[in-house]
PDB file of C-alpha atoms in Angstrom:
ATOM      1  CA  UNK A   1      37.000  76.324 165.478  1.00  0.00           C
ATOM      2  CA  UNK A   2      33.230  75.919 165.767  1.00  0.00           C
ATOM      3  CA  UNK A   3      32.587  79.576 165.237  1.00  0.00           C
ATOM      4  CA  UNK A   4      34.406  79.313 161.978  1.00  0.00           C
ATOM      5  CA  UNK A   5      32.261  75.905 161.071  1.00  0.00           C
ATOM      6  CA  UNK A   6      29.010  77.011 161.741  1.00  0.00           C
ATOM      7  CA  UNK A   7      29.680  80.067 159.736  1.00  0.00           C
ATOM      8  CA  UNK A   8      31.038  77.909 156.819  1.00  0.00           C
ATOM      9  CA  UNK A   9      28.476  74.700 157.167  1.00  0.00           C
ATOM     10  CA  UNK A  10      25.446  76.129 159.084  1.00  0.00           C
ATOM     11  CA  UNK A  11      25.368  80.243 158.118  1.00  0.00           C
ATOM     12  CA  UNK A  12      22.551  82.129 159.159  1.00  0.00           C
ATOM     13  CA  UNK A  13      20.470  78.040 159.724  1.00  0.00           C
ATOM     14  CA  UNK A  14      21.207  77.350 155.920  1.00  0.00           C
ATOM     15  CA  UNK A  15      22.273  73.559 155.170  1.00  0.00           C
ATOM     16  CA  UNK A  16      24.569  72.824 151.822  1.00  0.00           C
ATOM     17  CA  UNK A  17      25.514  70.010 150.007  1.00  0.00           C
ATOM     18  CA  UNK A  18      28.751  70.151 152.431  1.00  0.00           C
ATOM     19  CA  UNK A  19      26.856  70.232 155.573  1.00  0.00           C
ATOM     20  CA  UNK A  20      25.640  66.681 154.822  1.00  0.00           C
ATOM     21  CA  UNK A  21      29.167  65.676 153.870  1.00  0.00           C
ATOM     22  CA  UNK A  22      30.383  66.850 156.937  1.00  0.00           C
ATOM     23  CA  UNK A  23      28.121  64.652 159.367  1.00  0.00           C
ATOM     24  CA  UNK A  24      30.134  61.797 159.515  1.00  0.00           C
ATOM     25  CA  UNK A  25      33.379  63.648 160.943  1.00  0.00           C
ATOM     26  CA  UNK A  26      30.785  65.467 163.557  1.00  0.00           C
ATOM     27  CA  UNK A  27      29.510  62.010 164.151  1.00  0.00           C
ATOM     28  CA  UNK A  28      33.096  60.732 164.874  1.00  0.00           C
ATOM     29  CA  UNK A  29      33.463  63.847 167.274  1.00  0.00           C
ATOM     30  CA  UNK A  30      29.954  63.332 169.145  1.00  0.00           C
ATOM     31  CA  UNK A  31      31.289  59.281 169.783  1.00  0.00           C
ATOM     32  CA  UNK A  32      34.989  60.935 171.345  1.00  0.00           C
ATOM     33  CA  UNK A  33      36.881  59.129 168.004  1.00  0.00           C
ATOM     34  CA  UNK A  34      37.987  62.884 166.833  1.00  0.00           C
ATOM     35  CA  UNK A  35      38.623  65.389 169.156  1.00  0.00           C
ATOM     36  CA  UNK A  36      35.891  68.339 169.658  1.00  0.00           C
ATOM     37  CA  UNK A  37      33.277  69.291 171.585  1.00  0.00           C
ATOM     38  CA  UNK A  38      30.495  66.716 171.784  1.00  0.00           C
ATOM     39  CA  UNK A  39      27.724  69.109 172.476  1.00  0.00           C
ATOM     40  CA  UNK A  40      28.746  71.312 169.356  1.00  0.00           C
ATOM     41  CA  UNK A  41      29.085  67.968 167.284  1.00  0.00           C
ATOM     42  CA  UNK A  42      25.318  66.919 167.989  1.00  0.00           C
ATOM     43  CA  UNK A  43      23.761  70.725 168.127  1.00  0.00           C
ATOM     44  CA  UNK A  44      25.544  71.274 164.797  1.00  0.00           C
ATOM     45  CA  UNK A  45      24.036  67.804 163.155  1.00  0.00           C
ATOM     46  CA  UNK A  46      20.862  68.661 164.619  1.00  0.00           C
ATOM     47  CA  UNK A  47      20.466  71.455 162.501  1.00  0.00           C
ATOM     48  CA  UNK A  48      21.786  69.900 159.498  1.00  0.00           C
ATOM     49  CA  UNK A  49      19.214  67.297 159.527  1.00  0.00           C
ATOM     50  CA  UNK A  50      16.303  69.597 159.577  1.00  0.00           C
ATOM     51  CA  UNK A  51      16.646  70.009 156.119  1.00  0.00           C
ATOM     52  CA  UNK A  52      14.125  68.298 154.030  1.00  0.00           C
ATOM     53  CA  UNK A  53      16.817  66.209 152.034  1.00  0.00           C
ATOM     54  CA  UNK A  54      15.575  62.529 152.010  1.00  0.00           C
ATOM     55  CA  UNK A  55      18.222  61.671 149.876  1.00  0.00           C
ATOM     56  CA  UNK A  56      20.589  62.903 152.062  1.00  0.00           C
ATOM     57  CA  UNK A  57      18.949  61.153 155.432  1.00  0.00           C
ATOM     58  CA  UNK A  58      19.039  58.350 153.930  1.00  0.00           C
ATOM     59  CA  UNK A  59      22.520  58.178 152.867  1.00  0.00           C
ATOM     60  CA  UNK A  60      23.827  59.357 156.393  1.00  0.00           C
ATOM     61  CA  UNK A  61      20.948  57.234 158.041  1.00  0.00           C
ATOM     62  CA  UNK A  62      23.471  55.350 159.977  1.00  0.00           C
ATOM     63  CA  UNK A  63      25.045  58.597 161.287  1.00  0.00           C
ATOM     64  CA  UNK A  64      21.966  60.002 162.070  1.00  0.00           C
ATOM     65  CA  UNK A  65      21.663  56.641 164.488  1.00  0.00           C
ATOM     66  CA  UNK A  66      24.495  56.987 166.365  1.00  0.00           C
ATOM     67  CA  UNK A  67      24.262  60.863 166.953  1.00  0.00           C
ATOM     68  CA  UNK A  68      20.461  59.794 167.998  1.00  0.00           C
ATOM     69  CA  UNK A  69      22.312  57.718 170.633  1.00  0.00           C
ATOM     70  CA  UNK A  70      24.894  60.477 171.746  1.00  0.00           C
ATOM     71  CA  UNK A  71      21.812  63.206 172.181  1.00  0.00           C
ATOM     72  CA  UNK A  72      19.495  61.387 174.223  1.00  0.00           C
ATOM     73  CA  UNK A  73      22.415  60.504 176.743  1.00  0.00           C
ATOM     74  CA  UNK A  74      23.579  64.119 176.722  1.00  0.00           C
ATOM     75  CA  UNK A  75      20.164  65.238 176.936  1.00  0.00           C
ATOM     76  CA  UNK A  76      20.270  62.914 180.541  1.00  0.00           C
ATOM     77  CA  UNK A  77      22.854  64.844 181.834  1.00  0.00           C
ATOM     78  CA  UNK A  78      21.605  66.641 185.455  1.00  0.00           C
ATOM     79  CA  UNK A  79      24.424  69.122 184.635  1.00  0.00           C
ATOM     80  CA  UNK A  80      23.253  70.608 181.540  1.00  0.00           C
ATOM     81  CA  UNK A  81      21.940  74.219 181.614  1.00  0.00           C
ATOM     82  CA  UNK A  82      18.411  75.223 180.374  1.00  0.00           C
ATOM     83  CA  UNK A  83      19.658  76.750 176.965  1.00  0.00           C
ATOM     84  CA  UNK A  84      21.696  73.650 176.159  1.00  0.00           C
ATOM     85  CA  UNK A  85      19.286  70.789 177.169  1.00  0.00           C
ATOM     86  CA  UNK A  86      16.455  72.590 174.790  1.00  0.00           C
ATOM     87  CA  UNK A  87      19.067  72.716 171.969  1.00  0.00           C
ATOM     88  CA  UNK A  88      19.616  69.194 172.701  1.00  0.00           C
ATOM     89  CA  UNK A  89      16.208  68.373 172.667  1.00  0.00           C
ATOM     90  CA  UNK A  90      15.791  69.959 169.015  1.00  0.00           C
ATOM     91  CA  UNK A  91      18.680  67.786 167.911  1.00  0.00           C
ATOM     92  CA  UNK A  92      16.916  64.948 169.077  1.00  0.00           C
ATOM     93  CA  UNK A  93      13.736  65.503 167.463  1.00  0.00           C
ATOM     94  CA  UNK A  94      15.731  66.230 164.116  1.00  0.00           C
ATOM     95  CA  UNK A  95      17.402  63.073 164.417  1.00  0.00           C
ATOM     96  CA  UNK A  96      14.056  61.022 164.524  1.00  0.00           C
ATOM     97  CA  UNK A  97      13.040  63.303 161.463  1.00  0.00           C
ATOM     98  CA  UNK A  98      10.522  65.319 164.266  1.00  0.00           C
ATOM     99  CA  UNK A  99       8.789  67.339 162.312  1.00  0.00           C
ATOM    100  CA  UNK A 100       8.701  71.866 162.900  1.00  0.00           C
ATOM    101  CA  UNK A 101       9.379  71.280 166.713  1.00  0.00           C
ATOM    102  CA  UNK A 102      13.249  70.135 165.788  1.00  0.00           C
ATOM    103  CA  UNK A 103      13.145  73.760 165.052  1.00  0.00           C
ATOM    104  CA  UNK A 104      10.554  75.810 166.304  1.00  0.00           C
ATOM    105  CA  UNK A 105      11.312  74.919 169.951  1.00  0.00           C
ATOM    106  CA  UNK A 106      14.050  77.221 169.381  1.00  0.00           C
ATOM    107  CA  UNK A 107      11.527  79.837 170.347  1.00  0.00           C
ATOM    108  CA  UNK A 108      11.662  78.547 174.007  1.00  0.00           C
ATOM    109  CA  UNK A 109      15.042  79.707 174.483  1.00  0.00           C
ATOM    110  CA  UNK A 110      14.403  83.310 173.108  1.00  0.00           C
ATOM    111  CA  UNK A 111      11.654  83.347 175.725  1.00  0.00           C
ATOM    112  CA  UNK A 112       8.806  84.508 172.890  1.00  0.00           C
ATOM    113  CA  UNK A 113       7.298  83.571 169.621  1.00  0.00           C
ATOM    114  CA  UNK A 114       6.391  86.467 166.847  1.00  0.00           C
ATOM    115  CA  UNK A 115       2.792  85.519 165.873  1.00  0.00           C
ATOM    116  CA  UNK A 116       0.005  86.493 163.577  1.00  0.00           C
ATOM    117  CA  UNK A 117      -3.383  86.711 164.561  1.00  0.00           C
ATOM    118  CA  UNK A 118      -5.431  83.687 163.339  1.00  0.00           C
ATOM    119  CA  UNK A 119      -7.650  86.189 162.561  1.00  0.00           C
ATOM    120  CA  UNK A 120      -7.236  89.430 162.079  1.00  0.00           C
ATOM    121  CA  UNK A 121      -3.659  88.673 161.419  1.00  0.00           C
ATOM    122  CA  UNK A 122      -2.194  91.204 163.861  1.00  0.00           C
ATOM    123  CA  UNK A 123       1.514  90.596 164.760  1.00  0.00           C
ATOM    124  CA  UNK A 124       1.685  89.542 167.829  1.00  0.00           C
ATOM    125  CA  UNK A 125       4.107  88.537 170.072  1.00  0.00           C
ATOM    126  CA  UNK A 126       3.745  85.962 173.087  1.00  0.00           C
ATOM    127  CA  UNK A 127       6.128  86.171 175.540  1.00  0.00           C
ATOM    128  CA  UNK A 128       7.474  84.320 178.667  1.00  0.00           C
ATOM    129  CA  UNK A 129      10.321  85.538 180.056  1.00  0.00           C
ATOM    130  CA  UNK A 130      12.058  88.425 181.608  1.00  0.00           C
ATOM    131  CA  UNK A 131       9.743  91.117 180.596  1.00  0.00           C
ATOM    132  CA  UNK A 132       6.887  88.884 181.972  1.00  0.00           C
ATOM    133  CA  UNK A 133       4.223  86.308 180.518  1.00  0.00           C
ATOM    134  CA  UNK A 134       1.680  88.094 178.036  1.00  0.00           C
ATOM    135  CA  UNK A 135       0.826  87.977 174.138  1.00  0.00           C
ATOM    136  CA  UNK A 136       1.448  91.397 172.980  1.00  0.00           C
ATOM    137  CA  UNK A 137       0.283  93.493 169.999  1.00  0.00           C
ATOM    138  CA  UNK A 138       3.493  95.150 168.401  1.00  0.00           C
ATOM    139  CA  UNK A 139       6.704  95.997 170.417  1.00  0.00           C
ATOM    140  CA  UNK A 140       6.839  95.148 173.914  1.00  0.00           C
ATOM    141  CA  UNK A 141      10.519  95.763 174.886  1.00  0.00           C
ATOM    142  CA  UNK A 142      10.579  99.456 173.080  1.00  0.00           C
ATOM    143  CA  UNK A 143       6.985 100.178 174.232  1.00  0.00           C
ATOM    144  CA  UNK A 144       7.073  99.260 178.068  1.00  0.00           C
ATOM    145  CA  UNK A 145       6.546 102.098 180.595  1.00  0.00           C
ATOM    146  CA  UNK A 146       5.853 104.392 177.590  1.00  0.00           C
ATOM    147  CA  UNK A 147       2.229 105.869 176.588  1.00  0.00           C
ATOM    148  CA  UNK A 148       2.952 103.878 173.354  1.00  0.00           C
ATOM    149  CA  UNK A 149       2.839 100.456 174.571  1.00  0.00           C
ATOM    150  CA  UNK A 150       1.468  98.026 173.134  1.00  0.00           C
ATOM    151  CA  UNK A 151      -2.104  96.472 174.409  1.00  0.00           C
ATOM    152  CA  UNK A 152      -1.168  93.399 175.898  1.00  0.00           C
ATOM    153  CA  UNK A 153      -3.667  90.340 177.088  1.00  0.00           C
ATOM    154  CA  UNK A 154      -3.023  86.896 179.500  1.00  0.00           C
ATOM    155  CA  UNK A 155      -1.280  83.837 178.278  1.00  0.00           C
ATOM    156  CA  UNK A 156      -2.761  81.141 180.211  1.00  0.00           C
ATOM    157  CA  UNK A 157      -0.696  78.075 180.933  1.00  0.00           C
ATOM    158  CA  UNK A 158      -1.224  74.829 180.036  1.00  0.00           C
ATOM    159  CA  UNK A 159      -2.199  72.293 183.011  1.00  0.00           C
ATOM    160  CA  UNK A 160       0.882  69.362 182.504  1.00  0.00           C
ATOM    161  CA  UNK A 161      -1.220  66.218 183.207  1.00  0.00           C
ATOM    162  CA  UNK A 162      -3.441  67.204 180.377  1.00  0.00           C
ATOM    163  CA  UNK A 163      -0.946  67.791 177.780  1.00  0.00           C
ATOM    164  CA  UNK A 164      -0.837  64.920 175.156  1.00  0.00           C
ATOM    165  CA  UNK A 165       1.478  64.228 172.034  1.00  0.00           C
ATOM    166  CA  UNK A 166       4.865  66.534 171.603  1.00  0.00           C
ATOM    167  CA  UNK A 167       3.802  68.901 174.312  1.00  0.00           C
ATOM    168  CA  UNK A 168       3.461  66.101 176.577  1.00  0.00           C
ATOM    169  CA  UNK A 169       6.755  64.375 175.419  1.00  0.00           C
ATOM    170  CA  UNK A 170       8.592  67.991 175.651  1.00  0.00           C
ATOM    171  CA  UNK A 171       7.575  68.792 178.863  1.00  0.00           C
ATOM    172  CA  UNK A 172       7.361  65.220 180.868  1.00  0.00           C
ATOM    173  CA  UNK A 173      11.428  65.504 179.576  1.00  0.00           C
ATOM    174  CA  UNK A 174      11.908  68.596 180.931  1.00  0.00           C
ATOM    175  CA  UNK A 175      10.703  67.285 184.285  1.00  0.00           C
ATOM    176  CA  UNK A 176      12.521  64.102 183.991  1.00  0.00           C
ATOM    177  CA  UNK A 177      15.549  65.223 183.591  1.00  0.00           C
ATOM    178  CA  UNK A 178      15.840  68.087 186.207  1.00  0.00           C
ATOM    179  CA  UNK A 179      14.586  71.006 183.417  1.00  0.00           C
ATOM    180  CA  UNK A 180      12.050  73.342 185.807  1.00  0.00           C
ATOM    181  CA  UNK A 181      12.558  76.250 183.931  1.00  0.00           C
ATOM    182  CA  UNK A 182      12.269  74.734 180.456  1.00  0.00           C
ATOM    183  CA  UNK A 183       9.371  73.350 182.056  1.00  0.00           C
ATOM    184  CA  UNK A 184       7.425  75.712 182.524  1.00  0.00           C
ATOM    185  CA  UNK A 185       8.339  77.660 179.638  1.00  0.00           C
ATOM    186  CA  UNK A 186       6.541  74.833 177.663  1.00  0.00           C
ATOM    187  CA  UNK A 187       3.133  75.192 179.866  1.00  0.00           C
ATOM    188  CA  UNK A 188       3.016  78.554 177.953  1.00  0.00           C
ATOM    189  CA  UNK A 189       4.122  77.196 174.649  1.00  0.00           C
ATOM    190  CA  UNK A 190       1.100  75.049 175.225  1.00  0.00           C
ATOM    191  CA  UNK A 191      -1.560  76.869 176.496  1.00  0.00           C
ATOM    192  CA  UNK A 192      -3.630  79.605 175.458  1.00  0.00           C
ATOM    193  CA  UNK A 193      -3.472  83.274 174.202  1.00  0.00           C
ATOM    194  CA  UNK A 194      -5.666  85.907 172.995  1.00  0.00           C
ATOM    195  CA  UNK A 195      -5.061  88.821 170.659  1.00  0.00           C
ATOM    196  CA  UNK A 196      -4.946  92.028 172.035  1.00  0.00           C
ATOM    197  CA  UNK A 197      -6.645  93.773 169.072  1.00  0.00           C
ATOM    198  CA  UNK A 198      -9.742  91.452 168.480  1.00  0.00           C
ATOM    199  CA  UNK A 199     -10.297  89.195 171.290  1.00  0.00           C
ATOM    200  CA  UNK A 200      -9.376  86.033 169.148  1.00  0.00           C
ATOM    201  CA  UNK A 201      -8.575  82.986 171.207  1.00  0.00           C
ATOM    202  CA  UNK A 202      -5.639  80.436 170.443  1.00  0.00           C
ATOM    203  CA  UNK A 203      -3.636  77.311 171.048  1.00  0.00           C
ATOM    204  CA  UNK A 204       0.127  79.106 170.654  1.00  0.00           C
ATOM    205  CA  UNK A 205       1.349  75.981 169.814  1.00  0.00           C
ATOM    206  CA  UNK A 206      -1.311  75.189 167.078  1.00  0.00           C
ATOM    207  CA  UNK A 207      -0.086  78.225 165.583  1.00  0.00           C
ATOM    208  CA  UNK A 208       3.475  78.047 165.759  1.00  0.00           C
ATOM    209  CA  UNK A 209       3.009  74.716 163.946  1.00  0.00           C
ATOM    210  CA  UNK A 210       1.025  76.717 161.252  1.00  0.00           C
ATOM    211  CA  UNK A 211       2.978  79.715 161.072  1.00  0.00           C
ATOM    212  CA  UNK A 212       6.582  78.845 161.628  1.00  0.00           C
ATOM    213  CA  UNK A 213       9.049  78.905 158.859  1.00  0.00           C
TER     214      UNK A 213
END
């Protein structure tokens, strides 16, 4: 069932006329008065509301209230794995009309962000996950262990207490609610990183605000 709706209401993150139409049956899911998954409900709605339909918002404003309601609880849950409490946390921040971060925080499940250079506008890819914790210059899954891979430099961390505005909210939620892993993930979505190719120094998150699309 869900598989089938995303692909008809959400393909490929595009939102339609009938994705709007649809949040008030999702809505009736999230609250248990139509049987479904409340999760999907919520992460689906999430998404919908990204789009930059004022119109629309306003018309399902009371919708977008009670799904508010249902994602911040669910968000609260101590059971909920890493993947699913960030996708909760975008649907949330979509909800209050968040700004890029309802979807750019996306990034923090795919363990990396594709970059350019703020100034020499190399692509670049900073990454914190399985292959390690690095800002890369080209392909680092193809190019590890090789004599072709690509020149690689630190990504420094964030220190938590001096975070401030969404990367303090994003974080202090992750440890509030029992998130370690998500975290720490942020600490690197919020600290610093260097290009590999000309030594430039950036915020990642500065740029991912710039950049993302």
């Amino acid at each position: 069932m869900w598989q089938e709706l995303w692909g008809s209401l959400c393909h490929q993150g595009s939102v339609y006329d009938a994705s709007w139409a649809a949040l008030p049956v999702l809505t009736d899911i999230a609250l248990g008065r139509a049987p479904g998954g409340a999760i999907q409900a919520v992460t689906m709605a999430g998404l919908i509301t990204t789009d930059p339909d004022e119109e629309s918002r306003a018309r399902y404003a009371q919708e977008i209230g009670q799904l508010l309601l249902v994602a911040v609880e669910l968000r609260a849950d101590p059971g909920q794995d890493a993947h699913t409490f960030v996708y909760l946390q975008m649907a949330v921040l979509a909800f209050e009309d968040g700004g890029v971060w309802a979807e750019a925080l996306e990034g923090v499940n795919s363990e990396e962000y594709e970059l350019e250079c703020p100034e020499c506008e190399e692509g670049l890819f900073v990454a914190f996950g399985s292959y390690g914790v690095f800002t890369s210059a080209g392909d680092y899954v193809t190019g590890t262990g090789t004599e072709d891979a690509a020149p690689r430099t630190e990504l420094v961390p964030a220190v938590p207490d001096r975070l401030d505005g969404i990367g303090a909210r994003l974080h202090g939620e992750a440890v509030e609610f029992g998130q370690p892993e998500v975290a720490r993930a942020l600490t690197y979505v919020f600290g610093k990183a260097s290009c590999p190719s000309c030594g430039a120094g950036f915020t990642v998150s500065e740029e991912i605000e710039k950049q993302w699309v």
